[in-house]
Short mmCIF file of C-alpha atoms in Angstrom, two decimals:
data_model
loop_
_atom_site.label_atom_id
_atom_site.label_comp_id
_atom_site.label_asym_id
_atom_site.label_seq_id
_atom_site.Cartn_x
_atom_site.Cartn_y
_atom_site.Cartn_z
CA MET A 1 -18.89 4.82 2.82
CA THR A 2 -16.28 7.39 2.96
CA ARG A 3 -15.80 9.09 6.72
CA ILE A 4 -14.55 12.28 7.04
CA ALA A 5 -12.83 13.28 10.72
CA LEU A 6 -13.80 17.06 11.10
CA ASP A 7 -12.38 19.39 13.76
CA ALA A 8 -15.28 21.00 14.71
CA MET A 9 -13.60 23.12 17.38
CA GLY A 10 -10.96 24.65 14.60
CA GLY A 11 -11.51 28.00 12.79
CA ASP A 12 -12.54 31.49 13.95
CA ASN A 13 -16.15 30.35 13.34
CA ALA A 14 -15.94 27.08 15.38
CA PRO A 15 -17.94 25.53 16.40
CA GLY A 16 -20.99 26.88 14.92
CA GLU A 17 -19.88 27.21 11.22
CA ILE A 18 -17.86 24.01 11.27
CA VAL A 19 -20.70 21.95 12.67
CA ARG A 20 -23.16 23.73 10.21
CA GLY A 21 -20.92 22.54 7.12
CA GLY A 22 -20.47 19.06 8.92
CA VAL A 23 -24.00 18.39 9.21
CA GLU A 24 -24.65 20.06 5.51
CA ALA A 25 -22.21 17.86 4.09
CA ALA A 26 -23.50 14.53 5.87
CA VAL A 27 -27.26 15.11 4.70
CA GLY A 28 -26.04 16.19 1.03
CA LEU A 29 -23.13 14.49 0.24
CA ASP A 30 -23.52 11.01 -1.04
CA ASP A 31 -21.63 8.16 0.89
CA VAL A 32 -20.21 10.49 3.37
CA LYS A 33 -20.09 9.88 7.06
CA VAL A 34 -19.10 12.98 8.77
CA ILE A 35 -17.39 12.33 12.33
CA LEU A 36 -17.32 15.90 14.40
CA VAL A 37 -14.39 15.97 16.79
CA GLY A 38 -14.21 18.34 19.78
CA ILE A 39 -16.11 19.37 22.71
CA GLN A 40 -18.84 17.41 23.16
CA ASP A 41 -21.46 19.90 24.90
CA ALA A 42 -20.43 22.88 22.19
CA ILE A 43 -20.70 20.19 19.38
CA ASP A 44 -24.30 19.33 20.96
CA ALA A 45 -25.42 22.52 21.65
CA GLU A 46 -24.81 23.14 17.55
CA LEU A 47 -26.42 20.40 16.55
CA ALA A 48 -29.44 20.98 18.51
CA LYS A 49 -29.81 24.17 15.84
CA TYR A 50 -30.48 21.56 12.75
CA PRO A 51 -32.69 18.52 14.38
CA LYS A 52 -34.41 17.75 11.36
CA ASP A 53 -31.00 17.21 9.51
CA VAL A 54 -29.27 15.66 12.29
CA ALA A 55 -32.06 13.10 12.60
CA LYS A 56 -31.94 12.35 9.10
CA ALA A 57 -28.15 11.86 8.92
CA ARG A 58 -28.01 9.98 12.02
CA ALA A 59 -30.51 7.64 10.95
CA ALA A 60 -28.44 7.05 7.75
CA GLY A 61 -25.33 6.33 9.66
CA LYS A 62 -23.84 9.53 8.40
CA LEU A 63 -23.25 11.63 11.39
CA GLU A 64 -21.18 10.59 14.92
CA VAL A 65 -19.74 12.98 17.55
CA VAL A 66 -15.97 12.20 18.86
CA ALA A 67 -15.07 13.88 22.09
CA ALA A 68 -12.04 15.92 22.47
CA SER A 69 -11.20 17.45 25.92
CA GLU A 70 -8.92 20.33 24.69
CA VAL A 71 -8.67 22.96 22.26
CA LEU A 72 -5.81 23.96 19.88
CA GLU A 73 -6.09 27.75 19.43
CA MET A 74 -5.05 29.84 16.28
CA ASP A 75 -2.53 31.71 18.21
CA ASP A 76 -0.89 28.73 19.91
CA GLU A 77 2.49 27.85 18.93
CA PRO A 78 1.75 24.91 16.53
CA ALA A 79 4.37 21.95 17.54
CA LYS A 80 4.54 22.74 21.08
CA SER A 81 1.32 22.92 21.35
CA VAL A 82 0.54 19.67 19.44
CA ARG A 83 2.90 17.91 21.63
CA ALA A 84 1.40 19.41 25.05
CA LYS A 85 -2.43 19.10 24.13
CA THR A 86 -2.63 15.56 23.30
CA ASP A 87 -6.40 15.30 23.59
CA CYS A 88 -6.96 18.62 21.36
CA SER A 89 -9.28 17.99 18.46
CA ILE A 90 -6.96 18.07 16.12
CA ASN A 91 -4.94 15.36 17.20
CA VAL A 92 -7.64 13.52 18.28
CA ALA A 93 -9.50 13.79 14.84
CA MET A 94 -6.07 12.67 13.32
CA ARG A 95 -5.58 9.36 15.39
CA LEU A 96 -9.15 8.62 13.82
CA VAL A 97 -7.11 8.50 10.82
CA LYS A 98 -4.18 6.90 11.45
CA ASP A 99 -6.57 3.79 13.20
CA GLY A 100 -8.05 3.74 10.28
CA LYS A 101 -11.51 5.02 11.98
CA ALA A 102 -11.76 7.68 9.62
CA ASP A 103 -10.49 7.79 5.58
CA ALA A 104 -9.72 11.69 5.69
CA PHE A 105 -9.40 14.86 8.24
CA VAL A 106 -10.39 18.33 7.32
CA SER A 107 -10.00 21.37 9.55
CA ALA A 108 -10.06 25.20 9.64
CA GLY A 109 -7.75 25.15 12.45
CA ASN A 110 -4.28 26.62 12.82
CA SER A 111 -2.62 25.07 9.67
CA GLY A 112 0.99 24.95 11.25
CA ALA A 113 -0.77 22.86 14.25
CA VAL A 114 -2.30 20.63 11.47
CA SER A 115 0.84 19.97 9.56
CA ALA A 116 2.64 19.20 12.87
CA SER A 117 0.23 16.76 14.23
CA ALA A 118 -0.22 15.06 10.88
CA ILE A 119 3.48 14.74 11.04
CA PHE A 120 3.63 13.53 14.38
CA ILE A 121 1.06 11.04 14.28
CA LEU A 122 0.49 10.06 10.55
CA LYS A 123 4.45 10.54 10.25
CA ARG A 124 5.51 11.14 6.12
CA ILE A 125 4.93 9.18 3.19
CA LYS A 126 8.20 6.79 2.82
CA GLY A 127 10.54 8.70 0.65
CA VAL A 128 9.09 12.10 1.06
CA HIS A 129 11.44 14.52 2.33
CA ARG A 130 8.87 17.53 3.39
CA PRO A 131 5.13 17.39 3.07
CA ALA A 132 3.73 20.51 1.10
CA ILE A 133 0.46 22.46 1.51
CA ALA A 134 -1.24 22.60 -1.67
CA THR A 135 -3.77 24.97 -2.70
CA VAL A 136 -6.30 25.26 -5.71
CA LEU A 137 -6.33 29.01 -7.65
CA PRO A 138 -9.08 29.69 -10.01
CA THR A 139 -7.74 30.62 -13.54
CA ARG A 140 -9.13 32.36 -16.65
CA ARG A 141 -10.57 28.54 -17.57
CA PRO A 142 -12.94 27.54 -15.00
CA ILE A 143 -12.46 24.02 -15.86
CA ARG A 144 -8.74 24.02 -15.42
CA PRO A 145 -8.11 25.29 -12.37
CA LEU A 146 -4.50 25.39 -10.81
CA LEU A 147 -2.66 23.95 -8.22
CA LEU A 148 0.14 26.05 -6.25
CA LEU A 149 2.58 24.47 -3.93
CA ASP A 150 4.03 24.89 -1.63
CA ALA A 151 1.77 26.88 0.01
CA GLY A 152 3.37 27.58 3.05
CA ALA A 153 4.37 24.65 5.03
CA ASN A 154 8.39 24.91 4.09
CA MET A 155 9.84 28.60 4.30
CA ASP A 156 13.55 27.18 3.27
CA CYS A 157 13.69 24.40 0.76
CA HIS A 158 15.91 22.30 -1.02
CA PRO A 159 15.54 21.90 -4.66
CA ASP A 160 15.01 18.19 -3.70
CA TRP A 161 12.08 18.89 -2.07
CA LEU A 162 10.70 21.14 -4.74
CA VAL A 163 10.96 18.27 -7.30
CA GLN A 164 8.98 16.10 -5.08
CA PHE A 165 6.29 18.76 -4.53
CA ALA A 166 6.00 18.69 -8.61
CA ILE A 167 5.27 14.97 -8.43
CA MET A 168 3.22 15.08 -5.70
CA GLY A 169 1.16 18.13 -7.18
CA ASN A 170 1.41 16.15 -10.29
CA ALA A 171 -0.47 13.20 -8.59
CA TYR A 172 -2.92 14.94 -7.27
CA SER A 173 -3.85 16.87 -10.10
CA LYS A 174 -4.61 13.77 -12.10
CA ALA A 175 -6.60 12.16 -9.22
CA VAL A 176 -8.79 15.10 -8.10
CA LEU A 177 -8.84 17.85 -10.64
CA LYS A 178 -8.75 15.09 -13.42
CA ARG A 179 -6.22 16.52 -15.66
CA THR A 180 -4.83 13.69 -17.75
CA LYS A 181 -1.59 14.99 -17.89
CA PRO A 182 -0.86 17.95 -16.27
CA LEU A 183 1.66 20.65 -17.41
CA ILE A 184 3.91 21.28 -14.38
CA GLY A 185 5.77 25.15 -14.20
CA LEU A 186 8.45 26.17 -11.81
CA LEU A 187 7.89 29.89 -10.62
CA SER A 188 10.63 32.26 -11.57
CA ILE A 189 11.22 35.78 -11.89
CA GLY A 190 11.42 34.97 -15.82
CA THR A 191 10.55 31.94 -18.42
CA GLU A 192 14.06 31.97 -19.31
CA ASP A 193 16.35 28.73 -18.03
CA CYS A 194 18.97 30.81 -16.39
CA LYS A 195 16.44 33.34 -14.26
CA GLY A 196 15.78 33.07 -10.86
CA ASN A 197 17.83 32.44 -7.56
CA GLU A 198 20.36 29.09 -7.48
CA MET A 199 17.91 27.34 -5.55
CA THR A 200 15.17 27.38 -8.85
CA LYS A 201 17.71 27.19 -11.27
CA GLU A 202 19.20 24.09 -9.62
CA THR A 203 15.34 22.92 -9.08
CA PHE A 204 15.06 23.82 -12.96
CA ALA A 205 17.56 21.58 -13.77
CA LEU A 206 16.44 18.42 -11.75
CA LEU A 207 12.80 19.00 -13.10
CA LYS A 208 13.97 18.61 -16.70
CA GLU A 209 15.23 14.96 -16.03
CA VAL A 210 11.73 13.83 -14.36
CA LYS A 211 10.45 11.46 -16.99
CA SER A 212 7.33 10.86 -15.02
CA ILE A 213 5.84 14.48 -15.22
CA ASP A 214 5.29 16.90 -17.94
CA PHE A 215 7.74 20.03 -16.99
CA ARG A 216 6.49 23.04 -19.36
CA GLY A 217 9.48 25.34 -17.60
CA ASN A 218 9.67 28.34 -15.56
CA VAL A 219 6.42 30.41 -15.29
CA GLU A 220 6.34 33.87 -13.66
CA GLY A 221 3.63 35.58 -11.36
CA HIS A 222 1.44 36.63 -14.27
CA ASP A 223 0.99 32.98 -15.90
CA ILE A 224 -0.52 31.63 -12.54
CA PHE A 225 -3.97 32.66 -13.52
CA GLN A 226 -3.98 32.19 -17.58
CA GLY A 227 -5.13 28.72 -17.22
CA GLN A 228 -2.00 27.26 -19.34
CA THR A 229 -0.38 25.16 -16.58
CA ASP A 230 -1.69 22.78 -14.17
CA VAL A 231 0.47 22.62 -11.30
CA VAL A 232 3.14 25.33 -10.20
CA VAL A 233 5.97 24.48 -7.94
CA CYS A 234 7.84 27.00 -5.17
CA ASP A 235 8.92 26.87 -1.78
CA GLY A 236 6.59 27.90 1.04
CA PHE A 237 7.53 31.27 1.70
CA VAL A 238 6.98 32.90 -1.93
CA GLY A 239 3.60 30.25 -2.12
CA ASN A 240 2.15 32.06 0.96
CA VAL A 241 2.85 35.22 -0.14
CA VAL A 242 1.41 34.60 -3.67
CA LEU A 243 -1.98 32.87 -1.83
CA LYS A 244 -2.19 35.63 0.48
CA THR A 245 -1.51 38.81 -2.58
CA ALA A 246 -4.27 36.58 -4.58
CA GLU A 247 -6.80 36.51 -1.50
CA SER A 248 -6.16 40.17 -0.71
CA LEU A 249 -6.35 41.25 -4.23
CA VAL A 250 -9.74 39.67 -4.87
CA HIS A 251 -11.37 41.35 -1.52
CA SER A 252 -9.94 44.92 -2.73
CA ILE A 253 -11.46 44.41 -6.59
CA LYS A 254 -14.98 43.80 -4.67
CA TYR A 255 -14.29 46.86 -2.36
CA PHE A 256 -13.50 48.86 -5.59
CA LEU A 257 -16.22 47.78 -7.61
CA LYS A 258 -19.29 48.17 -5.02
CA LYS A 259 -17.61 51.71 -4.26
CA GLU A 260 -17.62 53.04 -7.87
CA CYS A 261 -20.86 51.09 -8.61
CA PHE A 262 -22.47 53.32 -6.17
CA LYS A 263 -21.43 56.94 -7.63
CA GLY A 264 -24.55 58.57 -9.10
CA ILE A 265 -27.44 56.84 -10.36
CA ALA A 266 -26.44 56.15 -13.72
CA ARG A 267 -23.85 53.86 -12.19
CA ILE A 268 -26.59 52.17 -9.83
CA MET A 269 -28.73 51.35 -12.71
CA GLY A 270 -25.88 49.98 -14.71
CA ALA A 271 -24.84 47.88 -11.65
CA ILE A 272 -28.33 46.47 -11.74
CA LEU A 273 -28.08 45.43 -15.03
CA LEU A 274 -24.63 43.73 -14.67
CA LYS A 275 -26.10 42.24 -11.40
CA GLY A 276 -26.20 38.67 -13.34
CA ALA A 277 -22.54 39.36 -14.47
CA PHE A 278 -21.14 40.32 -10.78
CA LYS A 279 -22.80 37.22 -9.10
CA SER A 280 -21.27 34.71 -11.93
CA LEU A 281 -17.71 36.57 -11.31
CA LYS A 282 -18.35 36.29 -7.40
CA GLN A 283 -18.99 32.53 -7.57
CA GLN A 284 -15.93 31.80 -9.80
CA LEU A 285 -13.41 33.90 -7.59
CA ASP A 286 -15.29 32.21 -4.03
CA PRO A 287 -12.37 30.26 -2.34
CA ASP A 288 -15.11 28.47 -0.42
CA ILE A 289 -15.82 26.40 -3.40
CA TYR A 290 -12.37 24.89 -3.73
CA GLY A 291 -12.66 23.27 -0.53
CA GLY A 292 -9.06 23.96 1.04
CA ALA A 293 -5.73 22.78 0.88
CA PRO A 294 -4.73 19.15 0.96
CA LEU A 295 -1.27 18.59 3.03
CA LEU A 296 0.35 15.97 0.57
CA GLY A 297 3.08 13.71 1.70
CA VAL A 298 1.34 12.22 4.75
CA PRO A 299 -0.66 8.72 4.53
CA GLY A 300 -4.14 9.60 4.35
CA ALA A 301 -6.10 12.38 3.15
CA VAL A 302 -5.50 15.50 5.19
CA ILE A 303 -7.38 18.70 4.30
CA ILE A 304 -6.63 22.44 5.64
CA THR A 305 -8.96 25.29 4.96
CA HIS A 306 -8.65 28.82 5.93
CA GLY A 307 -9.37 30.02 9.34
CA SER A 308 -12.48 31.89 8.55
CA SER A 309 -14.26 29.27 6.73
CA SER A 310 -17.90 29.50 6.20
CA HIS A 311 -20.22 26.39 6.73
CA LYS A 312 -20.32 26.43 2.82
CA ALA A 313 -16.19 26.36 2.81
CA ILE A 314 -16.60 23.46 5.12
CA TYR A 315 -18.63 21.65 3.00
CA HIS A 316 -16.52 21.58 0.12
CA ALA A 317 -13.61 20.92 2.07
CA VAL A 318 -15.44 17.69 3.23
CA ARG A 319 -16.42 17.01 -0.44
CA VAL A 320 -12.60 17.40 -1.38
CA GLY A 321 -11.89 15.24 1.30
CA ALA A 322 -13.43 12.39 0.23
CA ASN A 323 -12.64 12.75 -3.24
CA ALA A 324 -8.77 12.93 -2.13
CA ALA A 325 -9.65 9.39 -0.17
CA ARG A 326 -11.51 7.29 -2.75
CA ASN A 327 -8.75 8.07 -5.08
CA ASP A 328 -6.43 7.20 -3.04
CA VAL A 329 -4.39 10.21 -3.51
CA SER A 330 -1.24 9.35 -0.61
CA GLY A 331 -1.40 5.84 -2.36
CA LEU A 332 -0.42 7.28 -5.91
CA ILE A 333 2.36 9.84 -4.27
CA ALA A 334 3.83 6.84 -2.41
CA HIS A 335 4.09 5.04 -5.61
CA ASP A 336 5.42 7.81 -7.78
CA ILE A 337 7.83 9.15 -5.21
CA GLU A 338 9.42 5.65 -4.82
CA GLU A 339 9.91 5.02 -8.56
CA TYR A 340 11.61 8.84 -8.98
CA GLU A 341 14.00 7.87 -5.90
CA SER A 342 14.52 4.59 -7.26
CA THR A 343 15.09 6.01 -10.79
CA ARG A 344 17.90 8.36 -9.19
CA LYS A 345 19.56 5.78 -7.62
CA THR A 346 20.12 3.78 -10.47
CA LEU A 347 21.74 6.61 -12.46
#
C-alpha cells in the first residue's frame, strides 16, 4: 500500500478541505493510505463530519492521523520558519518520508517552506544542483499535457541547472505522464538558436549535447499550449510568471464569458444550448485535476498543490503523489543525473 503523508494544516482552506480530500482519497483510491499530519483536535473535528467514510477507511487500514504541535503559516518566511518550527506539520510529514514511514508527501501550504523542508530533511538527490518545481499544464491535446519547470523554486539559474531540469522533467514525463519519448523545449523569445539571453543561449548549446533526451530546441510562449512539446524548461522566475499568467487568463476568460452570456435573452438562450460545451471546457482547464506540482530533485515524492486547493485538488494531489512514488521517479532521476554527470566527466 502506498502511504501518503498529507499536511492537513497547509493552505488557505485548511484543515477542512484538506481533511475532506484526504478522506475521499483514502476511500476512493485503490491501495493508498493517507496519513493526516497536523493539530490533532483540528483534524479530529473535521473527521467527525464524515463518520461513515472515516470508519470505512480506518477499517481497511487506509487512514491514520499523526499529530504535529505547530503550524507554518502561508506568510511565514520559509527557510527561517522551517528551522524554527521543528514540529510544524510540514516538517513532521516530511520526516515520515525520510524515515520510510510514508512514500510521498503532499501539501497545499507555503511552497517555499515545503521546498526548504524537503531540502533540509530529505536533502538532494546525489548530483542534483537544485531541485525544481514542475507543474502540469493543459494543451490543445488533452492526452498530452505539458510539464513546465522550474515553476518557482529557483529565481536565478545557471545553465547547468536548466540542463538538469530537462533531465528531471524527462524522467517525470516518462514515468508519470506516460510519454515514451518526451520532446524537450527551452523557453525563449524565438525558435532560432541565436535568440534569447546569455543563459538561454548557453543552455541551448548544452542541451544539444545531452544524448539521453530528445531536445526539440527553443520554444516560445505561444508554443506552450499547442501540445507539440512535452517538457518546457526555464528559470523559476520566468516559469512562475508563466504559471500565474496562465491561471489569471483562465479566470479572466471565465469572467468575460459569464458577463457576455447574460447580455440579453438571446445570449442567455445560446448559453443554455452551449452548457455542455462550457462544462467540458471548464473541466479541461480545471487546475484541480492535474494534482499539484512535484518537487523534482529530492529523494521521495513531494507534491506541492496551490494554496487555495479544494478537496478535489487534494484528492488528485494524493493520486499524483502515489503515482510518483510507485514509479520511483526519484530513483529514475538519480540514475539519469548520474549517467549525465559521468558522461560529462569523460568528455
